[in-house]
Amino acid sequence: MVLGDGGSSMNNSTGFSGQYNTLVGSGTGSNLFEGYYNTALGYQSLYNTHNGLYNVALGTKSLYSNTEGDANIAIGTSALYANSQGGNNIALGYSALSLNTNGNYNLAFGKNALDANTLGSYNLAMGYSALGQNVATNNNVALGAYSLGATVAGGNNVAIGVFSSYVSDVSNTVAVGYGSQISNTTGTGLTSLGYHSLYTNVTGSSSTAIGHRALYTSNGDYNTGLGYEAGDAITEGDNNTMLGFRAGDNVTTGSSNIVIGYSVDAASATANDQLNIGNLIYGTDLNGTGLTKSTGNIGIGDSSPEAKLKVNGQVLATSFNGDGSALTGISASPGGSTTEIQYNNGSTLSGDAKFTWNNSTDILTVTGAVVATSFNGDGSALTGIVTTVAIDDLTDAKAGT
C-alpha cells in the first residue's frame, strides 16, 4: 500500500518485485525494489531500501540509508539513518543509532542513544546520549543519560545511572549510580554501586566499591570498599579492604590494609599491612597470601603490638597451657589459716595447723614428729635428747685409753 508519493521510484522502475509493503509519506521507500513486509511512515523513511525485509520506519528519514538490512525498527527523526546492512536493531528517539551501518541486535532508546555506533552489536542504550560515541564495541548496557556516553572502545560493560562510566574505553566493568566510574578510562574489572563510587578512578583495575562515594578517589588496584564513603581517600594504595560506614577513610597510599567497623580508621594513612577491627583488635604485617602465614602481631586494645599477642588489660581464662616461666606478678590463692605453711596438695595450695610460721619471731612450729636422715647446726636448745654410748667406748674410758 502506498499513500502520498511514497515509492515513486518503485512504481516507475522496471523489474520491481517487492510485495506487502506499507509506505506512507513523501519519498518513503523510493528505491524499494525487492523488499517485502516493510512499513514506512514519514518523509523519506526507508528511502534507499532495496532488498530489506520486515523493517519498520516511523519518522522523517528514519532508516533512510538502509539497503539490505532486515527486521529493524526505527522510530524517530533520523533513527537508524545510516543503517545499510545491519539487522534486528531497534532505535527509538531522535537520531538514535543514526550512524549505524552494519551493527546488529542493538537497542537504543532516547535522543542520540548509540548515535555514533557503526559496527557494534548486542548493545543496549537507554537515555540521552547513552553510548552516544560508541563506534564498534559489543555487549554493552547503558541506562541513563550520558551513561557510557564517551565510550569508543571496550565491551561487556554495564553502566546504570546518569554519567556512569562516562569516558570508559575498557571492558568488563559494572557501574551503577550517578557518576559512578565517571573518570575511568583504562581500568578493567571494576564493580561499583552507589553515587560517585570509584568516581575519580582512571587506571585502577579489579576494585569493588559499594556505597555512596565508596573508594571515591581510588586509583589503585584490587581495593574493596563497602559502606558509605568507605576508603574514599585512597589514591594509589592497592589490595585494601574497607568494610563499614567511613571505614578506612583516612588511608591514602597505604596498601594491603583491612579496616572493619563504623567510622574506624587505620593506625596510619600511608602504612601497609595493617588491621583494625572496631578500634579494638589491631594487627601488623598482614603479608601472608594463599596458605602462607603472615609474620605480624595482634594487639587487643594496643595498635602497635610488639609480640605475637599483646593485650592491654586483664585476661580471663578457664585455663592456660604452655611455658609460663617468663610470667611476672603471678600470685596464687593460699589455703588454710594465715600462719600455716603452704604445701602442694594435688596441684592446689593447702595449709595445716600442725605446721605454722610466726613471722614476728621467726619460729617454725611443728606439732608432731620430725623425721630426717640428719640434722645440722646448733641443737643446744633442744630437749629430750638421749646420747647413746657404746660399751666398748666406756671400757676404754675407764682404762684411760
XYZ file of C-alpha atoms in Angstrom, residues 98-388:
291
model
C 21.667 7.229 13.410
C 25.166 6.286 12.152
C 24.781 2.547 12.465
C 25.738 0.789 9.230
C 26.334 -2.885 9.902
C 25.745 -3.325 13.632
C 23.183 -5.925 14.628
C 20.877 -6.627 17.568
C 21.231 -3.197 19.145
C 18.583 -1.456 21.239
C 18.693 2.335 21.511
C 16.072 4.369 23.367
C 16.493 8.128 23.687
C 17.810 11.053 21.717
C 21.302 10.319 20.351
C 21.436 6.946 22.061
C 24.098 4.849 20.303
C 24.232 7.780 17.922
C 27.779 7.117 16.614
C 27.582 3.328 16.527
C 28.531 1.883 13.147
C 29.575 -1.734 13.644
C 28.896 -2.505 17.311
C 26.372 -5.225 18.085
C 24.348 -6.533 21.016
C 24.338 -3.165 22.782
C 21.534 -1.687 24.888
C 21.408 2.062 25.382
C 18.594 3.887 27.141
C 18.803 7.598 27.861
C 20.004 10.789 26.231
C 23.380 10.129 24.523
C 23.745 6.781 26.267
C 26.617 5.010 24.473
C 26.463 8.065 22.253
C 30.044 7.819 20.971
C 30.306 4.056 20.784
C 31.516 3.003 17.358
C 32.246 -0.698 17.211
C 32.163 -2.231 20.685
C 29.799 -5.012 21.638
C 27.750 -6.310 24.542
C 27.369 -3.064 26.465
C 24.423 -1.973 28.606
C 23.967 1.738 29.284
C 20.916 3.016 31.167
C 20.786 6.715 31.938
C 21.688 9.957 30.229
C 25.345 10.009 29.136
C 25.978 6.555 30.598
C 29.000 5.136 28.742
C 28.474 8.307 26.755
C 32.075 8.832 25.602
C 32.978 5.170 25.201
C 34.618 4.373 21.884
C 36.408 1.109 22.748
C 35.935 -1.839 25.061
C 32.976 -4.112 25.575
C 30.966 -6.161 28.040
C 30.292 -3.133 30.236
C 27.235 -2.274 32.314
C 26.521 1.334 33.283
C 23.310 2.346 35.044
C 22.863 5.946 36.096
C 23.456 9.405 34.689
C 27.117 9.858 33.649
C 28.009 6.367 34.901
C 31.240 5.112 33.248
C 31.075 8.159 31.033
C 34.554 8.002 29.453
C 35.261 4.294 29.829
C 37.220 2.680 27.000
C 37.755 -0.678 28.650
C 35.945 -3.962 29.108
C 34.240 -5.911 31.853
C 33.161 -3.108 34.180
C 29.928 -2.598 36.104
C 28.951 0.889 37.288
C 25.631 1.648 38.961
C 24.850 5.114 40.311
C 25.114 8.741 39.295
C 28.679 9.454 38.183
C 29.924 6.018 39.177
C 33.294 5.432 37.447
C 32.778 8.692 35.571
C 36.530 9.225 35.076
C 37.597 5.671 34.316
C 39.456 5.274 31.032
C 41.682 2.183 31.262
C 40.741 0.402 34.493
C 39.246 -3.054 33.895
C 37.294 -5.493 36.005
C 35.705 -2.758 38.130
C 32.419 -3.045 40.026
C 30.842 -0.012 41.665
C 27.425 0.631 43.112
C 26.482 3.993 44.571
C 26.579 7.722 43.907
C 30.111 8.731 42.834
C 31.541 5.329 43.746
C 35.025 4.923 42.207
C 34.392 8.441 40.946
C 37.940 9.526 40.067
C 39.371 6.137 39.151
C 41.275 6.405 35.870
C 43.642 3.441 35.592
C 42.959 1.288 38.649
C 41.612 -2.200 37.978
C 39.748 -5.031 39.681
C 38.324 -2.952 42.529
C 34.861 -3.200 44.086
C 33.073 -0.207 45.614
C 29.578 -0.427 47.077
C 28.137 2.611 48.805
C 27.829 6.379 48.446
C 31.293 7.692 47.424
C 32.905 4.358 48.260
C 36.530 4.357 47.031
C 35.818 7.846 45.688
C 39.416 8.835 44.868
C 40.843 5.353 44.435
C 43.164 4.819 41.515
C 44.751 1.656 42.857
C 44.135 -1.997 42.094
C 42.248 -4.743 43.936
C 40.645 -2.466 46.527
C 37.315 -3.234 48.190
C 35.163 -0.563 49.812
C 31.787 -1.490 51.263
C 29.879 1.260 53.048
C 29.188 4.985 52.914
C 32.488 6.678 51.931
C 34.418 3.524 52.772
C 38.037 4.006 51.706
C 37.116 7.224 49.918
C 40.553 8.856 50.401
C 42.626 6.034 48.867
C 44.623 7.324 45.913
C 47.360 4.893 44.900
C 47.026 2.170 47.559
C 46.311 -1.392 46.442
C 44.733 -4.515 47.962
C 42.842 -2.660 50.701
C 39.621 -3.929 52.281
C 37.371 -1.368 53.992
C 34.046 -2.511 55.447
C 31.682 -0.133 57.235
C 30.486 3.470 57.343
C 33.554 5.602 56.505
C 35.777 2.639 57.292
C 39.407 3.395 56.490
C 38.578 6.793 55.031
C 41.929 8.123 56.247
C 44.052 5.744 54.155
C 45.673 7.431 51.158
C 48.632 5.466 49.789
C 48.713 2.526 52.184
C 48.241 -0.958 50.744
C 47.001 -4.354 51.924
C 45.131 -2.885 54.903
C 41.971 -4.290 56.487
C 39.656 -1.901 58.346
C 36.287 -3.069 59.658
C 33.770 -1.080 61.681
C 31.749 2.108 61.928
C 33.937 5.167 61.242
C 37.111 3.200 62.058
C 40.475 4.297 60.647
C 43.789 2.571 60.057
C 46.578 3.382 62.522
C 48.490 5.039 59.666
C 47.233 6.590 56.432
C 50.314 5.540 54.484
C 51.488 2.295 56.105
C 50.876 -1.181 54.677
C 49.575 -4.492 56.028
C 47.547 -3.035 58.917
C 44.463 -4.426 60.647
C 41.854 -2.571 62.660
C 38.588 -4.156 63.732
C 36.355 -1.817 65.686
C 39.288 0.078 67.244
C 39.838 -2.957 69.472
C 41.687 -5.618 67.505
C 44.803 -4.445 65.700
C 47.313 -6.229 63.513
C 50.634 -5.561 61.819
C 52.475 -7.132 58.881
C 49.473 -8.850 57.292
C 51.686 -10.034 54.454
C 50.547 -13.631 54.026
C 48.805 -14.814 50.860
C 47.342 -18.170 49.933
C 48.401 -20.576 52.686
C 51.429 -18.510 53.704
C 51.087 -17.221 57.276
C 51.511 -13.531 57.961
C 54.529 -12.571 60.025
C 52.876 -9.835 62.074
C 51.451 -9.377 65.547
C 47.988 -8.965 67.044
C 47.076 -6.413 69.664
C 43.958 -6.268 71.811
C 43.493 -2.641 72.768
C 47.010 -1.892 71.511
C 47.531 -0.531 67.990
C 51.265 -1.277 67.823
C 51.819 -4.737 69.325
C 55.444 -5.859 69.522
C 54.640 -9.516 70.278
C 52.508 -12.158 68.584
C 49.725 -11.284 71.008
C 49.640 -8.222 73.200
C 46.695 -7.483 75.453
C 46.187 -4.091 77.039
C 44.060 -5.157 80.011
C 43.125 -8.193 82.076
C 42.939 -11.661 80.568
C 40.466 -14.159 81.983
C 40.522 -17.821 81.016
C 39.437 -21.187 82.383
C 42.969 -22.489 81.817
C 46.377 -21.676 80.392
C 48.731 -24.150 78.758
C 52.392 -23.934 77.864
C 55.546 -22.342 79.225
C 54.689 -19.640 81.739
C 58.221 -19.252 83.094
C 58.507 -15.691 81.818
C 55.337 -14.528 83.546
C 55.705 -11.979 86.334
C 53.390 -10.807 89.096
C 51.866 -14.243 89.460
C 50.160 -14.899 92.829
C 48.216 -17.912 93.961
C 45.385 -18.137 96.477
C 46.667 -19.774 99.720
C 44.868 -22.489 101.607
C 44.300 -22.791 105.393
C 44.866 -20.048 108.014
C 47.229 -17.087 107.855
C 50.232 -18.671 109.649
C 50.023 -22.110 108.093
C 52.842 -23.173 105.795
C 51.590 -23.914 102.262
C 52.207 -27.188 100.502
C 51.192 -28.827 97.207
C 48.096 -30.863 97.785
C 47.179 -32.393 94.430
C 48.083 -29.313 92.359
C 46.424 -26.920 94.827
C 47.859 -24.946 97.734
C 46.859 -26.179 101.210
C 47.750 -25.349 104.805
C 47.862 -27.360 108.075
C 47.546 -26.093 111.676
C 50.335 -28.515 112.728
C 52.864 -26.731 110.531
C 52.997 -22.957 111.170
C 55.343 -19.993 110.911
C 55.435 -16.968 113.230
C 56.741 -14.128 111.115
C 57.378 -11.807 114.081
C 59.554 -14.307 115.999
C 60.902 -16.271 113.034
C 59.795 -19.501 114.726
C 58.662 -22.571 112.821
C 56.296 -24.715 114.869
C 55.749 -28.362 114.035
C 53.180 -30.287 116.040
C 54.259 -33.924 115.740
C 57.387 -35.824 114.920
C 60.053 -34.640 112.536
C 61.745 -37.383 110.585
C 65.049 -36.703 108.854
C 68.152 -38.578 107.777
C 70.274 -35.974 109.556
C 70.240 -32.615 111.332
C 72.853 -29.905 111.042
C 73.521 -26.761 113.067
C 73.122 -25.556 116.698
C 70.978 -28.011 118.661
C 71.800 -26.705 122.157
C 68.267 -25.590 122.791
C 66.834 -28.988 122.043
C 65.414 -31.003 124.953
C 64.752 -34.688 125.428
C 67.976 -35.625 123.670
C 69.414 -39.028 124.812
C 73.026 -39.732 123.901
C 73.827 -43.428 123.460
